[in-house]
Short mmCIF file of C-alpha atoms and ligand atoms in Angstrom, two decimals:
data_model
loop_
_atom_site.label_atom_id
_atom_site.label_comp_id
_atom_site.label_asym_id
_atom_site.label_seq_id
_atom_site.Cartn_x
_atom_site.Cartn_y
_atom_site.Cartn_z
CA UNK A 1 84.96 60.07 90.55
CA UNK A 2 86.52 59.79 94.00
CA UNK A 3 83.99 59.52 96.77
CA UNK A 4 80.41 58.42 97.10
CA UNK A 5 78.57 61.76 97.13
CA UNK A 6 77.41 62.74 100.58
CA UNK A 7 74.11 64.43 101.26
CA UNK A 8 73.63 67.88 99.80
CA UNK A 9 74.81 71.02 101.58
CA UNK A 10 72.53 72.15 104.42
CA UNK A 11 73.17 75.82 103.64
CA UNK A 12 72.31 75.84 99.96
CA UNK A 13 71.45 72.28 98.97
CA UNK A 14 67.72 72.66 98.38
CA UNK A 15 67.94 71.92 94.68
CA UNK A 16 70.75 69.37 95.00
CA UNK A 17 70.18 65.64 95.26
CA UNK A 18 73.77 64.70 96.02
CA UNK A 19 76.80 66.22 97.64
CA UNK A 20 79.98 67.30 95.88
CA UNK A 21 82.80 65.07 94.73
CA UNK A 22 85.63 65.01 97.27
CA UNK A 23 87.91 66.84 94.87
CA UNK A 24 85.20 69.43 94.27
CA UNK A 25 85.08 69.93 98.02
CA UNK A 26 88.86 70.27 98.15
CA UNK A 27 89.04 72.90 95.42
CA UNK A 28 85.96 74.75 96.63
CA UNK A 29 86.59 75.01 100.36
CA UNK A 30 88.31 78.06 101.78
CA UNK A 31 87.90 77.28 105.47
CA UNK A 32 91.53 76.12 105.66
CA UNK A 33 92.61 79.75 105.32
CA UNK A 34 89.59 82.01 105.70
CA UNK A 35 89.11 80.86 109.29
CA UNK A 36 91.49 83.73 109.91
CA UNK A 37 88.52 86.05 109.30
CA UNK A 38 86.46 84.62 112.16
CA UNK A 39 86.53 87.72 114.38
CA UNK A 40 85.60 90.02 111.47
CA UNK A 41 82.88 87.61 110.37
CA UNK A 42 81.29 87.47 113.79
CA UNK A 43 81.58 91.21 114.25
CA UNK A 44 79.87 91.79 110.91
CA UNK A 45 77.09 89.31 111.68
CA UNK A 46 76.40 90.88 115.05
CA UNK A 47 76.13 94.32 113.46
CA UNK A 48 73.83 92.91 110.77
CA UNK A 49 71.53 91.18 113.30
CA UNK A 50 71.30 94.29 115.49
CA UNK A 51 70.39 96.35 112.41
CA UNK A 52 67.75 93.84 111.30
CA UNK A 53 66.16 94.08 114.76
CA UNK A 54 66.31 97.88 114.79
CA UNK A 55 64.51 97.87 111.43
CA UNK A 56 61.84 95.45 112.67
CA UNK A 57 63.01 92.74 110.22
CA UNK A 58 64.06 90.44 113.06
CA UNK A 59 62.37 90.16 116.45
CA UNK A 60 64.40 91.51 119.34
CA UNK A 61 64.48 88.10 120.99
CA UNK A 62 65.83 86.42 117.84
CA UNK A 63 68.40 89.15 117.41
CA UNK A 64 69.45 88.77 121.02
CA UNK A 65 69.77 85.00 120.70
CA UNK A 66 71.85 85.48 117.53
CA UNK A 67 74.08 88.12 119.14
CA UNK A 68 74.70 85.99 122.23
CA UNK A 69 75.13 82.78 120.24
CA UNK A 70 77.72 84.45 118.03
CA UNK A 71 79.71 85.43 121.11
CA UNK A 72 79.67 81.78 122.17
CA UNK A 73 80.99 80.79 118.75
CA UNK A 74 83.68 83.46 119.08
CA UNK A 75 84.85 82.11 122.42
CA UNK A 76 84.83 78.55 121.12
CA UNK A 77 87.06 79.54 118.20
CA UNK A 78 89.33 81.53 120.46
CA UNK A 79 89.62 78.61 122.88
CA UNK A 80 90.77 76.49 119.95
CA UNK A 81 88.05 73.90 120.19
CA UNK A 82 85.83 74.86 117.30
CA UNK A 83 85.10 71.97 114.92
CA UNK A 84 85.93 73.59 111.56
CA UNK A 85 84.38 71.60 108.73
CA UNK A 86 85.52 71.48 105.12
CA UNK A 87 82.07 70.33 104.06
CA UNK A 88 80.82 73.72 105.26
CA UNK A 89 83.19 75.41 102.80
CA UNK A 90 84.10 78.64 104.45
CA UNK A 91 84.17 80.65 107.66
CA UNK A 92 80.74 82.17 106.98
CA UNK A 93 78.92 78.83 106.81
CA UNK A 94 80.98 77.28 109.59
CA UNK A 95 79.97 80.06 111.95
CA UNK A 96 76.32 79.99 110.90
CA UNK A 97 76.06 76.18 111.17
CA UNK A 98 77.54 76.21 114.66
CA UNK A 99 75.20 79.05 115.62
CA UNK A 100 72.29 76.85 114.55
CA UNK A 101 73.53 74.05 116.79
CA UNK A 102 73.75 76.46 119.70
CA UNK A 103 70.56 78.56 119.35
CA UNK A 104 68.41 76.58 116.92
CA UNK A 105 65.88 78.10 114.57
CA UNK A 106 66.66 81.84 114.95
CA UNK A 107 70.11 81.17 113.44
CA UNK A 108 68.41 80.61 110.11
CA UNK A 109 67.12 84.20 110.14
CA UNK A 110 70.59 85.81 110.31
CA UNK A 111 71.17 85.57 106.57
CA UNK A 112 68.09 87.69 105.77
CA UNK A 113 68.95 90.60 103.45
CA UNK A 114 72.54 89.44 103.13
CA UNK A 115 74.69 87.20 100.98
CA UNK A 116 78.09 85.64 101.42
CA UNK A 117 79.19 88.04 98.70
CA UNK A 118 78.71 91.18 100.78
CA UNK A 119 79.66 89.24 103.88
CA UNK A 120 83.09 88.21 102.62
CA UNK A 121 83.72 91.63 101.11
CA UNK A 122 82.98 93.17 104.51
CA UNK A 123 85.02 90.67 106.52
CA UNK A 124 88.01 91.02 104.26
CA UNK A 125 87.89 94.81 104.25
CA UNK A 126 87.83 94.80 108.03
CA UNK A 127 90.83 92.47 108.08
CA UNK A 128 92.86 94.47 105.55
CA UNK A 129 91.95 97.67 107.38
CA UNK A 130 93.44 96.21 110.58
CA UNK A 131 96.57 95.31 108.66
CA UNK A 132 96.88 98.90 107.43
CA UNK A 133 96.76 100.02 111.06
CA UNK A 134 99.37 97.45 112.03
CA UNK A 135 101.61 98.50 109.14
CA UNK A 136 101.28 102.17 110.09
CA UNK A 137 102.30 101.36 113.66
CA UNK A 138 105.25 99.19 112.59
CA UNK A 139 106.44 101.81 110.11
CA UNK A 140 106.28 104.49 112.80
CA UNK A 141 108.50 102.35 115.01
CA UNK A 142 111.02 101.95 112.18
CA UNK A 143 111.00 105.70 111.47
CA UNK A 144 111.75 106.37 115.13
CA UNK A 145 114.62 103.85 115.15
CA UNK A 146 116.12 105.49 112.05
CA UNK A 147 115.83 108.94 113.61
CA UNK A 148 117.74 107.75 116.70
CA UNK A 149 120.55 106.59 114.40
CA UNK A 150 120.41 109.83 112.40
CA UNK A 151 120.58 112.00 115.47
CA UNK A 152 123.57 110.14 116.90
CA UNK A 153 125.50 110.62 113.68
CA UNK A 154 124.15 113.85 112.25
CA UNK A 155 127.72 115.05 111.57
CA UNK A 156 129.55 111.77 111.02
CA UNK A 157 131.03 111.84 107.53
CA UNK A 158 130.85 108.86 105.25
CA UNK A 159 131.22 108.29 101.53
CA UNK A 160 128.11 108.92 99.51
CA UNK A 161 127.85 106.65 96.49
CA UNK A 162 126.43 106.71 93.03
CA UNK A 163 126.81 103.56 90.94
CA UNK A 164 128.28 102.20 94.22
CA UNK A 165 131.36 104.28 93.38
CA UNK A 166 132.52 106.91 95.84
CA UNK A 167 130.78 110.13 94.83
CA UNK A 168 130.79 112.85 97.48
CA UNK A 169 131.00 112.81 101.26
CA UNK A 170 127.68 112.78 103.05
CA UNK A 171 126.73 112.42 106.68
CA UNK A 172 125.50 109.25 108.36
CA UNK A 173 122.54 111.24 109.63
CA UNK A 174 121.68 112.30 106.10
CA UNK A 175 121.79 108.72 104.87
CA UNK A 176 119.53 107.54 107.70
CA UNK A 177 117.11 110.39 107.08
CA UNK A 178 116.83 109.38 103.42
CA UNK A 179 115.24 106.16 104.67
CA UNK A 180 113.02 108.12 107.02
CA UNK A 181 111.58 109.93 103.99
CA UNK A 182 111.07 106.66 102.13
CA UNK A 183 109.51 104.80 105.04
CA UNK A 184 107.30 107.78 105.85
CA UNK A 185 105.96 107.76 102.28
CA UNK A 186 105.25 104.06 102.74
CA UNK A 187 103.33 104.90 105.87
CA UNK A 188 101.30 107.55 104.08
CA UNK A 189 100.43 105.03 101.36
CA UNK A 190 98.83 102.78 103.99
CA UNK A 191 97.03 105.77 105.48
CA UNK A 192 95.66 106.75 102.07
CA UNK A 193 94.64 103.20 101.22
CA UNK A 194 92.90 102.81 104.55
CA UNK A 195 90.87 105.97 104.04
CA UNK A 196 89.79 104.86 100.56
CA UNK A 197 88.84 101.32 101.60
CA UNK A 198 86.79 102.45 104.56
CA UNK A 199 83.37 101.99 102.94
CA UNK A 200 81.05 99.21 104.03
CA UNK A 201 79.90 96.58 101.49
CA UNK A 202 77.40 95.00 103.91
CA UNK A 203 73.84 95.20 102.63
CA UNK A 204 74.87 95.04 98.98
CA UNK A 205 73.64 91.45 99.39
CA UNK A 206 74.40 89.15 96.44
CA UNK A 207 74.88 91.98 93.96
CA UNK A 208 71.69 94.04 93.54
CA UNK A 209 70.92 95.24 97.05
CA UNK A 210 67.82 93.95 98.85
CA UNK A 211 64.08 94.52 99.05
CA UNK A 212 64.21 94.50 102.85
CA UNK A 213 64.18 97.91 104.51
CA UNK A 214 67.72 97.65 105.87
CA UNK A 215 69.76 100.53 107.26
CA UNK A 216 73.19 100.34 105.70
CA UNK A 217 74.32 103.50 107.46
CA UNK A 218 73.72 101.79 110.78
CA UNK A 219 75.86 98.73 109.98
CA UNK A 220 78.54 100.88 108.37
CA UNK A 221 78.81 103.00 111.52
CA UNK A 222 78.75 99.97 113.83
CA UNK A 223 81.71 98.48 111.98
CA UNK A 224 83.71 101.71 112.00
CA UNK A 225 83.30 102.43 108.30
CA UNK A 226 82.95 106.03 107.12
CA UNK A 227 79.92 105.24 104.96
CA UNK A 228 78.20 102.40 103.12
CA UNK A 229 79.59 101.63 99.67
CA UNK A 230 77.42 103.47 97.16
CA UNK A 231 77.03 100.80 94.48
CA UNK A 232 76.05 97.26 95.36
CA UNK A 233 77.68 95.71 92.28
CA UNK A 234 80.96 97.46 92.96
CA UNK A 235 80.76 96.62 96.67
CA UNK A 236 80.75 92.85 96.12
CA UNK A 237 83.00 92.65 93.10
CA UNK A 238 86.06 94.77 93.59
CA UNK A 239 89.17 93.88 95.53
CA UNK A 240 91.06 97.05 94.72
CA UNK A 241 91.37 97.72 98.45
CA UNK A 242 93.39 94.52 98.78
CA UNK A 243 95.43 95.42 95.71
CA UNK A 244 96.21 98.81 97.19
CA UNK A 245 97.34 97.14 100.38
CA UNK A 246 99.53 94.77 98.38
CA UNK A 247 100.91 97.56 96.21
CA UNK A 248 101.80 99.66 99.24
CA UNK A 249 103.31 96.55 100.82
CA UNK A 250 105.37 95.85 97.71
CA UNK A 251 106.80 99.35 97.58
CA UNK A 252 107.57 99.16 101.29
CA UNK A 253 109.19 95.73 100.94
CA UNK A 254 111.29 97.13 98.09
CA UNK A 255 112.52 99.94 100.37
CA UNK A 256 113.29 97.46 103.13
CA UNK A 257 115.20 95.37 100.62
CA UNK A 258 117.42 98.32 99.69
CA UNK A 259 118.22 99.15 103.30
CA UNK A 260 118.85 95.46 103.97
CA UNK A 261 121.28 95.35 101.05
CA UNK A 262 123.17 98.35 102.40
CA UNK A 263 123.43 96.64 105.79
CA UNK A 264 124.81 93.53 104.09
CA UNK A 265 127.40 95.59 102.23
CA UNK A 266 128.26 97.80 105.18
CA UNK A 267 128.78 94.91 107.58
CA UNK A 268 131.20 93.11 105.23
CA UNK A 269 134.91 92.85 106.11
CA UNK A 270 135.67 95.10 103.12
CA UNK A 271 133.47 97.95 104.36
CA UNK A 272 133.22 97.54 108.17
CA UNK A 273 130.91 100.61 108.32
CA UNK A 274 128.60 98.87 110.77
CA UNK A 275 128.53 95.83 113.00
CA UNK A 276 125.29 93.95 113.27
CA UNK A 277 124.37 92.89 116.76
CA UNK A 278 124.64 89.20 117.70
CA UNK A 279 120.87 89.27 118.00
CA UNK A 280 120.55 89.72 114.25
CA UNK A 281 123.47 87.62 113.00
CA UNK A 282 124.21 83.96 112.61
CA UNK A 283 127.37 81.91 112.44
CA UNK A 284 128.58 79.40 109.93
CA UNK A 285 128.74 75.70 110.70
CA UNK A 286 132.09 75.38 108.93
CA UNK A 287 133.80 78.80 109.04
CA UNK A 288 134.30 79.83 112.66
CA UNK A 289 135.08 83.46 111.84
CA UNK A 290 131.77 84.10 110.06
CA UNK A 291 129.04 86.46 111.22
CA UNK A 292 126.36 86.38 108.62
CA UNK A 293 123.72 89.08 108.26
CA UNK A 294 120.97 86.52 107.66
CA UNK A 295 118.11 88.71 108.84
CA UNK A 296 119.14 91.46 106.44
CA UNK A 297 119.49 88.97 103.60
CA UNK A 298 116.05 87.53 104.28
CA UNK A 299 114.49 91.00 104.39
CA UNK A 300 116.25 91.71 101.11
CA UNK A 301 114.50 88.66 99.67
CA UNK A 302 111.02 89.09 101.14
CA UNK A 303 110.00 91.50 98.40
CA UNK A 304 109.76 88.41 96.19
CA UNK A 305 106.86 87.01 98.17
CA UNK A 306 105.09 90.31 98.63
CA UNK A 307 105.36 91.32 95.00
CA UNK A 308 104.44 87.78 93.99
CA UNK A 309 101.21 88.07 95.96
CA UNK A 310 100.52 91.42 94.31
CA UNK A 311 101.00 90.04 90.82
CA UNK A 312 98.91 86.99 91.72
CA UNK A 313 95.90 89.01 92.82
CA UNK A 314 96.10 91.41 89.88
CA UNK A 315 96.08 88.35 87.66
CA UNK A 316 93.08 86.88 89.45
CA UNK A 317 91.10 90.11 89.16
CA UNK A 318 91.86 91.13 85.60
CA UNK A 319 89.11 90.28 83.18
CA UNK A 320 86.53 89.24 85.79
CA UNK A 321 83.04 90.33 84.77
CA UNK A 322 80.90 92.04 87.41
CA UNK A 323 79.84 91.06 89.99
CA UNK A 324 81.16 88.32 92.30
CA UNK A 325 83.03 85.32 90.85
CA UNK A 326 84.50 82.50 92.86
CA UNK A 327 87.92 83.42 91.46
CA UNK A 328 87.92 86.09 94.11
CA UNK A 329 88.26 83.50 96.85
CA UNK A 330 91.89 83.37 95.70
CA UNK A 331 92.43 86.84 97.17
CA UNK A 332 92.91 85.83 100.77
CA UNK A 333 95.96 83.58 100.94
CA UNK A 334 97.97 86.08 98.92
CA UNK A 335 97.06 88.96 101.18
CA UNK A 336 97.53 86.94 104.37
CA UNK A 337 101.00 85.84 103.32
CA UNK A 338 102.04 89.29 102.13
CA UNK A 339 100.81 90.91 105.35
CA UNK A 340 102.55 88.36 107.57
CA UNK A 341 105.74 88.72 105.56
CA UNK A 342 105.72 92.51 105.68
CA UNK A 343 105.05 92.67 109.42
CA UNK A 344 107.86 90.23 110.16
CA UNK A 345 110.28 92.09 107.90
CA UNK A 346 109.38 95.42 109.51
CA UNK A 347 109.85 94.07 113.01
CA UNK A 348 113.22 92.55 112.10
CA UNK A 349 114.41 95.71 110.36
CA UNK A 350 113.42 97.89 113.30
CA UNK A 351 115.33 95.57 115.63
CA UNK A 352 118.40 95.54 113.42
CA UNK A 353 118.49 99.32 113.00
CA UNK A 354 118.06 99.82 116.75
CA UNK A 355 120.86 97.40 117.63
CA UNK A 356 123.30 98.56 114.96
CA UNK A 357 126.81 99.64 115.99
CA UNK A 358 128.20 102.24 113.63
CA UNK A 359 131.97 102.49 113.12
CA UNK A 360 132.36 106.24 112.97
CA UNK A 361 136.15 106.20 112.47
CA UNK A 362 135.87 103.77 109.61
CA UNK A 363 133.14 105.86 107.96
CA UNK A 364 135.34 108.94 108.14
CA UNK A 365 138.38 107.13 106.78
CA UNK A 366 136.35 105.82 103.84
CA UNK A 367 134.77 109.23 103.25
CA UNK A 368 138.10 110.69 102.21
CA UNK A 369 138.98 107.89 99.81
CA UNK A 370 138.23 107.85 96.12
CA UNK A 371 138.72 111.59 95.49
CA UNK A 372 135.37 112.23 97.12
CA UNK A 373 135.94 115.98 97.30
CA UNK A 374 136.74 116.44 93.61
CA UNK A 375 133.42 118.23 93.09
CA UNK A 376 134.34 120.64 95.91
CA UNK A 377 137.55 121.45 94.07
CA UNK A 378 135.67 122.09 90.83
CA UNK A 379 133.09 124.20 92.68
CA UNK A 380 135.92 126.27 94.18
CA UNK A 381 137.29 127.00 90.72
CA UNK A 382 133.85 128.18 89.65
CA UNK A 383 133.26 130.29 92.75
CA UNK A 384 136.72 131.76 93.37
CA UNK A 385 138.29 131.77 89.90
CA UNK A 386 135.17 132.42 87.84
CA UNK A 387 135.71 129.35 85.61
CA UNK A 388 132.74 127.94 83.72
CA UNK A 389 131.76 124.69 85.46
CA UNK A 390 132.70 122.56 82.44
CA UNK A 391 136.25 123.98 82.44
CA UNK A 392 136.52 123.53 86.20
CA UNK A 393 135.35 119.94 85.76
CA UNK A 394 138.08 119.34 83.18
CA UNK A 395 140.84 120.90 85.29
CA UNK A 396 139.77 118.86 88.32
CA UNK A 397 139.75 115.70 86.25
CA UNK A 398 143.36 116.42 85.28
CA UNK A 399 144.26 116.85 88.95
CA UNK A 400 142.55 113.58 89.86
CA UNK A 401 144.53 111.80 87.14
CA UNK A 402 147.70 113.40 88.49
CA UNK A 403 146.93 112.23 92.05
CA UNK A 404 146.04 108.79 90.81
CA UNK A 405 149.36 108.53 88.99
CA UNK A 406 151.17 109.65 92.15
CA UNK A 407 149.18 107.23 94.23
CA UNK A 408 147.95 109.94 96.58
CA UNK A 409 144.74 111.76 97.46
CA UNK A 410 143.81 115.20 96.16
CA UNK A 411 144.85 117.10 99.32
CA UNK A 412 148.30 115.53 99.03
CA UNK A 413 149.07 117.27 95.74
CA UNK A 414 151.41 120.21 96.21
CA UNK A 415 150.30 123.74 95.41
CA UNK A 416 152.83 123.82 92.57
CA UNK A 417 151.25 120.69 91.10
CA UNK A 418 147.81 122.23 91.42
CA UNK A 419 148.96 125.46 89.78
CA UNK A 420 150.50 123.56 86.90
CA UNK A 421 146.94 122.70 85.89
CA UNK A 422 145.46 126.11 86.65
CA UNK A 423 147.58 129.00 87.94
CA UNK A 424 144.68 130.70 89.72
CA UNK A 425 144.58 127.93 92.33
CA UNK A 426 145.75 129.23 95.71
CA UNK A 427 146.51 127.76 99.12
CA UNK A 428 142.85 128.31 100.00
CA UNK A 429 141.93 125.29 97.88
CA UNK A 430 143.06 122.93 100.66
CA UNK A 431 140.30 124.11 102.96
CA UNK A 432 137.61 122.77 100.61
CA UNK A 433 139.29 119.41 100.15
CA UNK A 434 138.53 118.17 103.65
CA UNK A 435 135.48 115.96 104.03
CA UNK A 436 134.09 117.91 106.99
CA UNK A 437 134.28 121.16 105.05
CA UNK A 438 132.72 119.42 102.12
CA UNK A 439 129.62 118.28 103.98
CA UNK A 440 129.35 121.50 106.00
CA UNK A 441 129.25 123.50 102.76
CA UNK A 442 126.19 121.62 101.42
CA UNK A 443 123.68 123.89 103.07
CA UNK A 444 121.09 123.83 100.30
CA UNK A 445 117.65 122.78 101.57
CA UNK A 446 117.67 119.01 101.99
CA UNK A 447 121.46 118.91 101.62
CA UNK A 448 123.87 116.86 103.68
CA UNK A 449 125.26 119.66 105.91
CA UNK A 450 124.83 118.64 109.57
CA UNK A 451 122.72 121.78 110.18
CA UNK A 452 120.34 120.76 107.41
CA UNK A 453 120.20 117.18 108.67
CA UNK A 454 119.45 118.37 112.21
CA UNK A 455 116.70 120.63 110.88
CA UNK A 456 115.08 117.63 109.15
CA UNK A 457 115.43 115.51 112.27
CA UNK A 458 113.73 118.25 114.30
CA UNK A 459 110.93 118.52 111.75
CA UNK A 460 110.29 114.77 111.88
CA UNK A 461 110.45 114.61 115.65
CA UNK A 462 107.86 117.38 115.87
CA UNK A 463 105.66 115.60 113.34
CA UNK A 464 105.83 112.34 115.29
CA UNK A 465 105.31 113.89 118.72
N1 LIG B 1 84.41 81.72 100.44
C1 LIG B 1 83.94 82.70 99.54
C2 LIG B 1 85.03 83.69 99.16
O1 LIG B 1 85.98 83.76 99.85
C3 LIG B 1 82.77 83.45 100.13
C4 LIG B 1 81.81 83.97 99.14
C5 LIG B 1 81.13 82.89 98.43
N2 LIG B 1 80.05 83.39 97.63
C6 LIG B 1 79.42 82.61 96.74
N3 LIG B 1 78.47 83.15 96.08
N4 LIG B 1 79.76 81.36 96.56
O2 LIG B 1 84.97 84.38 98.17
#
C-alpha cells in the first residue's frame, strides 16, 4: 500500500518473501519507546548467556564473546551513538543485531532456550522493580519533610475542617502527620508490590518452557529475583506487576493531589495559612501582585495522567487469552509516563513542603473562628452536668445561634446568657472554650493533643532511623 516491501526480517524472516508495509512497521515497532529497557535487556541477556555456558549449552568461548560484546553494545547506547533501527522492531532485536555485527556468529546462539516473550517480561519486571525502589526512596524523603513540618508546629493550633467548614481546632503537627500516615501507606504499597513481582520469567521461553537443560534458578538469582516464576504461561502473559505499580502510583498521586489542593487553598489571600517559597511559585504576566502556586496545581492535576495510564493498561489486559499477545506491547508507554509523572510530582511536593513558610499567628486566629469549640462546650455539659450528649448538643446549638445573632464568638457570651440556656453552666465553661485547651484535651490515641502528636512523631522518627 505505501512502500515497496523491503527484504524480510533477518531475525524471523525465514518463511517470509517480502518485508512489511511501512505502516505495518510503524504500528509494529516499539523501539521508539522500549529502548528505555536497554540496560535491563543487556543485563538479562548476559545472565542468560552465562547460564547457558554453565549448563554446557553454549561453549565458554561463545558465552564470553557474547558477554563482552553485550558490554560493548551497552557502552555504545550509553554514549548515545547506537544506531537504533525501526526495521528491527524492538530493543531485543536491536541489541542482538548489533551484537552480531560486533562478534559475528556466536551472537546467533544467544537466543537459544529463550523467546522475546520471556525476555520482555523479564526486562520490564526489572525496570518496574527499579521504579518501585525509586518510589520508595522518594516517598521516604517526602515523609521526612512532612515530619520536619509536623515537629516545628506540633502545638500550633489551626482550624480542622469537615466539608471545608470549620469543625474543631486541630494542630498543624497533627495535620502534617495525617499525610505522613497516607504517604507511608503509599510506600508500603510499593514495597508489597515489589516483593510480589520479584519472580523471574526468564526461561519460560515462548510460553511452554524449553527442552534445553537450563537452570532458571541461576538466572533468577543473577538478576536479583527471589525465585523463578513457577508457571511458564503465567510468566509470559501477565502484567499484573505493572498494574500493581500503576495502582499504587494512582493512589499515591491521589494523595499528592489532596495535599496540593490544601496548599493551593492555604496559600490564597483568603486563608494565608502558608506562603509558598518563590522557588515553587510563578507570577502573572498581567497581574503584578500575583503569586501562583503552579507546582501545587500541576501536582493536583497529575493524577489524571497516572490514573489514565492505569485504566489504559487494565483495558489492554482484560480479555486477553493466554499466553503472550502483541497487545501487551502497549504496556510500556503507559508505565513509563506514569512513573516519570509520579517521580516528578514527588520531587516537587517534597521541595514545596520543605520550603513552606507557615503563618502560625494566622492559623491560630482562624482556629478560633466559626465556633470551633462548640463540641468542647457540649462535651463539658455531658461531663460536668451529666446531660445526655443529644441534649448537650441541642443546648450548645442554641448558644451558637445566640452568639451568631450577637455577632460574637462563643467565649464572648456572658455567663448570664449561657445560663439562660442551661442554668448548670458555670464560669468553668470558659476554660474549655479556648482553642489551646480544646486541642490539649484531645488525648485519645491518635488525637490532636500536642502530646499525642509528639508521640506519633517520635514513633515515625524511630521507624525511619
Ligand atoms: N516488543 C515486544 C513487546 O514489547 C516484545 C515481545 C515480542 N514477542 C513476540 N512474540 N512478537 O511486547
